[in-house]
Tab-separated table of C-alpha atoms in Angstrom:
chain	number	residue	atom	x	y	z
A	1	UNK	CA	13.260	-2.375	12.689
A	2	UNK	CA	12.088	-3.280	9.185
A	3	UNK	CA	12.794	-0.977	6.483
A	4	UNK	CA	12.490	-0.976	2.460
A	5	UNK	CA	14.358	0.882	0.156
A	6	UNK	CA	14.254	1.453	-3.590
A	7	UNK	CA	16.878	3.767	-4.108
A	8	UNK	CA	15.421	5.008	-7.710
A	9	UNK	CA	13.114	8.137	-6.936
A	10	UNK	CA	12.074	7.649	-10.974
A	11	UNK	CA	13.086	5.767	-13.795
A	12	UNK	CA	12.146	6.596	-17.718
A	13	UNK	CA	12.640	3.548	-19.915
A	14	UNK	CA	11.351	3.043	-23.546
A	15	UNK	CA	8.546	1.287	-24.582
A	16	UNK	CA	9.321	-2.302	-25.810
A	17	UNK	CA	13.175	-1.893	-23.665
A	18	UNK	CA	13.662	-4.104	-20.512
A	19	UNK	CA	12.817	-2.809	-16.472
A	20	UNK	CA	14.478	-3.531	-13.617
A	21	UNK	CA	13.343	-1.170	-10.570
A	22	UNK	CA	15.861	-2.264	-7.434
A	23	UNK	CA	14.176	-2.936	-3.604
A	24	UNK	CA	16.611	-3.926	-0.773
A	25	UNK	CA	14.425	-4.711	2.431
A	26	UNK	CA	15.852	-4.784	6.775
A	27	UNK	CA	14.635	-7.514	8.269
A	28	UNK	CA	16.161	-10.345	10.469
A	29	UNK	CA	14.247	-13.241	9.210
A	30	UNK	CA	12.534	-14.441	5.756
A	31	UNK	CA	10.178	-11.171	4.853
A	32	UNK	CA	7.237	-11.717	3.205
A	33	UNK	CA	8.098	-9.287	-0.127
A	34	UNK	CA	5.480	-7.236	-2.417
A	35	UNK	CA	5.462	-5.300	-5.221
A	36	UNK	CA	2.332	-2.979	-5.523
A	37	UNK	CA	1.767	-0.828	-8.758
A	38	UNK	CA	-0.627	2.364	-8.575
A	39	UNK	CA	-1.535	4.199	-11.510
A	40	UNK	CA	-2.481	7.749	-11.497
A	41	UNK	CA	-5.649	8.796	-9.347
A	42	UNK	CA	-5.618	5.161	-8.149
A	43	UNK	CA	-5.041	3.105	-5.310
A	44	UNK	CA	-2.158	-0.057	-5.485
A	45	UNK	CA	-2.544	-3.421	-6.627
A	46	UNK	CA	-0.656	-5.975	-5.955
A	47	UNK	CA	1.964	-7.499	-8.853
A	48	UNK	CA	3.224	-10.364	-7.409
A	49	UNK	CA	4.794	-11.457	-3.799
A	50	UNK	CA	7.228	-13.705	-2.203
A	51	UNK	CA	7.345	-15.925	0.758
A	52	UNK	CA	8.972	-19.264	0.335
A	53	UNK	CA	9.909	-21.556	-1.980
A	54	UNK	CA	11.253	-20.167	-5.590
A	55	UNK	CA	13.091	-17.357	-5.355
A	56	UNK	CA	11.612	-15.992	-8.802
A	57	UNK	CA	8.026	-15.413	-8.738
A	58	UNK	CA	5.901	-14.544	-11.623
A	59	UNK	CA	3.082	-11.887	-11.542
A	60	UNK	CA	0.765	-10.142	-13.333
A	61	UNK	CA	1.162	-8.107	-16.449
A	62	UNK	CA	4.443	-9.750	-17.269
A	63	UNK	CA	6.162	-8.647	-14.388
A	64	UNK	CA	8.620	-10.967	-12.423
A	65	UNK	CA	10.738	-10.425	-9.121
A	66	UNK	CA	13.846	-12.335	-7.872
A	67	UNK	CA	14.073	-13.009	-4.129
A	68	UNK	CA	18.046	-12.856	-3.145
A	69	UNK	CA	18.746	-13.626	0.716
A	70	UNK	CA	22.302	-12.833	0.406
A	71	UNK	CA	21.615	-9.109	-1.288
A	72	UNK	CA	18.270	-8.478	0.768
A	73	UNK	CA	17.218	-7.327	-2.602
A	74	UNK	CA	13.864	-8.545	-4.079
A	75	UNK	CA	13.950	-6.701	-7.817
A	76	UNK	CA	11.073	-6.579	-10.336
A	77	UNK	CA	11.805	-7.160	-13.920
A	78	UNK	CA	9.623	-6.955	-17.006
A	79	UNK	CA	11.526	-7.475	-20.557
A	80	UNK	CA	9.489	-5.430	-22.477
A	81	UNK	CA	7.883	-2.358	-21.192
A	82	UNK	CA	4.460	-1.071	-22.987
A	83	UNK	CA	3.276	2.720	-22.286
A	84	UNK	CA	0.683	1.396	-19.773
A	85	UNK	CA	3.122	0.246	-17.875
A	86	UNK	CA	3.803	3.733	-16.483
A	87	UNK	CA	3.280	4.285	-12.844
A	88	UNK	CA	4.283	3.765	-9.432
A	89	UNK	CA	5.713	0.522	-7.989
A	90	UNK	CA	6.293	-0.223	-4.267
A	91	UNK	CA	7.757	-2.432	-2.870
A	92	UNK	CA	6.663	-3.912	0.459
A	93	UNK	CA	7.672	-6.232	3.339
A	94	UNK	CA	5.589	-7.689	6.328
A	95	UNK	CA	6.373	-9.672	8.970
A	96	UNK	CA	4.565	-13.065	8.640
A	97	UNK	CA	1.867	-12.828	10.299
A	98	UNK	CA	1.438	-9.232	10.956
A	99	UNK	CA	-0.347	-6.676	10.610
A	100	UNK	CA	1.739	-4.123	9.671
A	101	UNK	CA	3.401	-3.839	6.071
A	102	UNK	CA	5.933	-1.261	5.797
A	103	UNK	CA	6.246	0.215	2.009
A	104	UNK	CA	9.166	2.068	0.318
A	105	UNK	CA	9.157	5.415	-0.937
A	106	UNK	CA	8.214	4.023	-4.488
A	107	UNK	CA	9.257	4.338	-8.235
A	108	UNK	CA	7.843	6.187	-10.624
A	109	UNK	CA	8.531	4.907	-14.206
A	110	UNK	CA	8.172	6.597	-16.927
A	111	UNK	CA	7.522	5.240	-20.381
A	112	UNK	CA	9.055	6.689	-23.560
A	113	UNK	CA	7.760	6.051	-27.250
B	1	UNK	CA	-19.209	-4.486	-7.360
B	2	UNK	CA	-16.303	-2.737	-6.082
B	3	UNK	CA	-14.348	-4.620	-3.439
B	4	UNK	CA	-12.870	-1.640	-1.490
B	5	UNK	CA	-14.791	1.739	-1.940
B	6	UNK	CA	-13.892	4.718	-0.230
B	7	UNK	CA	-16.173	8.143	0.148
B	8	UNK	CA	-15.778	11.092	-0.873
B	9	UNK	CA	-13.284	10.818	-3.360
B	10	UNK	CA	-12.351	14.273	-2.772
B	11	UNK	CA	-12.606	16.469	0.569
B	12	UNK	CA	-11.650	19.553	0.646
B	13	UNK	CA	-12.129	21.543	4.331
B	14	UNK	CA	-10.330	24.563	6.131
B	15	UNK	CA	-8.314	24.414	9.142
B	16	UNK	CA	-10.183	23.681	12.308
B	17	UNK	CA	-13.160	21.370	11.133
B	18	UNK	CA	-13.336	18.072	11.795
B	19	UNK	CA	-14.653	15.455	8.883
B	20	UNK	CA	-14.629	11.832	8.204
B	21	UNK	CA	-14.298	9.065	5.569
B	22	UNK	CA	-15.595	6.195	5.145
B	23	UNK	CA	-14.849	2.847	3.823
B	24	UNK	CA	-16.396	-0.015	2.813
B	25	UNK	CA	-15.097	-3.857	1.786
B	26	UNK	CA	-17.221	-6.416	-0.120
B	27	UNK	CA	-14.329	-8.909	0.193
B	28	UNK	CA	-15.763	-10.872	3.209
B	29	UNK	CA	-12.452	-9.681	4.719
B	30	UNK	CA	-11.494	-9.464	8.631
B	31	UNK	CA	-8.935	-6.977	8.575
B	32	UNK	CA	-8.882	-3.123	7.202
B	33	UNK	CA	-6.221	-0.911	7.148
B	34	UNK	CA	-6.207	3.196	6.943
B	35	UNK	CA	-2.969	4.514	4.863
B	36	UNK	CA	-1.510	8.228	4.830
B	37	UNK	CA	0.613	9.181	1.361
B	38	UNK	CA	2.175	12.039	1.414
B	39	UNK	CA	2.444	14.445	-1.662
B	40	UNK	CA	6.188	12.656	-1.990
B	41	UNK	CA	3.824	9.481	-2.962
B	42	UNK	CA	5.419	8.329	0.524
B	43	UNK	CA	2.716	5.530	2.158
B	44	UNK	CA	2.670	5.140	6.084
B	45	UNK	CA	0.149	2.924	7.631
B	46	UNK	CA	-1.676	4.583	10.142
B	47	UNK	CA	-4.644	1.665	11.995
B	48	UNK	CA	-5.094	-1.962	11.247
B	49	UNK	CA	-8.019	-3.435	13.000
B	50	UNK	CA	-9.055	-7.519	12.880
B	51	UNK	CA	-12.641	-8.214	13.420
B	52	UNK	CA	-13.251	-4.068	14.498
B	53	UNK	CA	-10.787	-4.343	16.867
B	54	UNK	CA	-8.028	-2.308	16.761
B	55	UNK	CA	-4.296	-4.012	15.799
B	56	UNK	CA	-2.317	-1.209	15.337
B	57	UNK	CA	-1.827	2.233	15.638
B	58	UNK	CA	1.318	3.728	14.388
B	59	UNK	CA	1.758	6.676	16.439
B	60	UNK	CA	-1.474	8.845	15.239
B	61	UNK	CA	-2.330	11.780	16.732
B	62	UNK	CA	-5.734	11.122	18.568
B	63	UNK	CA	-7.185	13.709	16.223
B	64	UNK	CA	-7.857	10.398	14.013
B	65	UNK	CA	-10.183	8.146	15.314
B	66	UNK	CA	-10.994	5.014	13.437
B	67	UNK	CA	-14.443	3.421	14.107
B	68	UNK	CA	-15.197	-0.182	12.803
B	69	UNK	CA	-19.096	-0.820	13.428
B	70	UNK	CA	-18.360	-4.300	11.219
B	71	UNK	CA	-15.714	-6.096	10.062
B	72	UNK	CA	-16.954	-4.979	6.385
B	73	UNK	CA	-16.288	-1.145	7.549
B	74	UNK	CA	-13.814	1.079	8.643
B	75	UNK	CA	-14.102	4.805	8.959
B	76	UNK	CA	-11.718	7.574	9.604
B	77	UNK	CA	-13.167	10.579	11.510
B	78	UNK	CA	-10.561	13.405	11.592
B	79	UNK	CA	-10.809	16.434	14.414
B	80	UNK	CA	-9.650	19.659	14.426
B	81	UNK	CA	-8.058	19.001	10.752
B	82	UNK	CA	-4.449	20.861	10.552
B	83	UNK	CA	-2.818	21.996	6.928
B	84	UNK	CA	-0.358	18.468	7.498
B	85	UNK	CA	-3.431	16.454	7.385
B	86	UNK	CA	-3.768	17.206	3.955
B	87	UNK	CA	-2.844	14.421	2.212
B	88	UNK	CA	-4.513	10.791	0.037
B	89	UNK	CA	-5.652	8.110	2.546
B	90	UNK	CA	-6.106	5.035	1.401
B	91	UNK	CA	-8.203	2.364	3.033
B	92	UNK	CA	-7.343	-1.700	2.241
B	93	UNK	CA	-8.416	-4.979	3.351
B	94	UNK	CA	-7.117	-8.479	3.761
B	95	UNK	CA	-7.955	-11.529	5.542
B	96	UNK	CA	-5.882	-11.985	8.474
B	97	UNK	CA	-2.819	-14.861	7.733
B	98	UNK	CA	-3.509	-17.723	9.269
B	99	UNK	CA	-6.794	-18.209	8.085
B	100	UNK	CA	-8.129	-20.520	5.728
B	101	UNK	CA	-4.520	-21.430	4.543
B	102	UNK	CA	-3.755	-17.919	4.239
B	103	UNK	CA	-0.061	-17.152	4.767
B	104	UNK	CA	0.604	-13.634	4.152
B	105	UNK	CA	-1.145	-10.042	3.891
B	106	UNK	CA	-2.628	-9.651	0.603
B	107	UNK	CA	-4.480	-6.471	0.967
B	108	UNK	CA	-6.676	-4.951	-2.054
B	109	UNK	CA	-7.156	-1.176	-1.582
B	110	UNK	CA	-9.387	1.468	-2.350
B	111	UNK	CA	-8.906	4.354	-5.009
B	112	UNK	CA	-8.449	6.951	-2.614
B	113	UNK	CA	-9.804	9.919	-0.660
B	114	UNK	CA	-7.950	13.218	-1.602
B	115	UNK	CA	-7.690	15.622	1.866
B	116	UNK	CA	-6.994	18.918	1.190
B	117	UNK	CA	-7.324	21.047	4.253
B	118	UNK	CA	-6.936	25.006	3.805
């Protein structure tokens, strides 16, 4: 069965350092991989996703996320985190052509002057 | 112009009743989604129907029962509403992959509809 897990309940970073918030995702084949941010009181948008072709995919807001077959890992970066920045991020993975996308438990970041 | 819009925002009901949400997509989308998150943020889809018919259903309790009169709406009408229903459900929409060139499940979601049952 698919599965996604970002083993970081919550991470607290300071403003202007660099993110990296960790996803390793079950699956047999290619995924198709997500990142989703929600900020409080809201619902998710999407930051970026992957499936084919470069393995590094850019998104919005500055954020970035590395697709690695032989880790099953597809992590988001940012270099510089700003205050707004603070949220939740999910990861996500659906089977191509699906209907079903299976999230992880989330991060919460928090941002630190 | 909201794309996804979900009402109420906020519902809050005792034990016993039964109550629905409702959701609405301005996306020209053919595919809807109801989510459950947990107070642990946790986020479990629940229905997915394409073109108001029904994709999945993850193991609900048939105390939920979507309706979809249009592929632009998808409600939620809850029964007999237990303190574990209380919880944010979240309603998105996509168009289905395959179409139009479309490869994977982009879905855009609403802000939310806080159920607190008592």
């Amino acid at each position: 069965a698919q599965s996604v897990t970002q083993p970081d309940i919550h991470i607290t970073v300071s403003e202007g350092a660099s993110l990296e918030l960790r996803c390793n995702y079950s699956y047999g084949a290619t995924p198709y991989l997500f990142w989703y941010v929600q900020s409080p009181g809201q619902g998710l948008q999407l930051l970026l996703k992957y499936f084919s072709g470069d393995t590094l995919v850019q998104g919005i807001k500055g954020f970035e996320a590395e697709f690695k077959r032989s880790q099953s890992s597809f992590n988001l970066r940012k270099p510089s985190v700003h205050w707004s920045d603070a949220a939740e991020y999910f990861c996500a993975v659906e089977r191509g052509g699906g209907f079903k996308t299976i999230f992880g438990a989330g991060t919460r970041l928090f941002v630190k002057a | 112009d909201t794309a996804v819009s979900q009402t109420p925002k906020y519902l809050v009901t005792q034990m016993g009743n039964d109550k629905s949400i409702k959701c609405e997509q301005n996306l020209g989308h053919d595919t809807m989604y109801w989510y459950k998150q947990d107070s642990k943020k946790f986020l479990k889809i629940m229905f997915s129907y394409n073109n108001k018919e029904l994709i999945i259903n993850e193991t609900v309790p048939n105390r939920f029962s979507p309706k979809s009169p249009d592929k632009a709406h998808l409600n939620l009408h809850i029964n007999s509403l237990e303190l574990g229903d209380s919880a944010v459900y979240f309603c998105a929409s996509s168009l289905r992959p395959g179409l139009a060139g479309v490869s994977y499940n982009e879905q855009f979601f609403g802000p939310g509809t806080r159920l607190t049952v008592l």
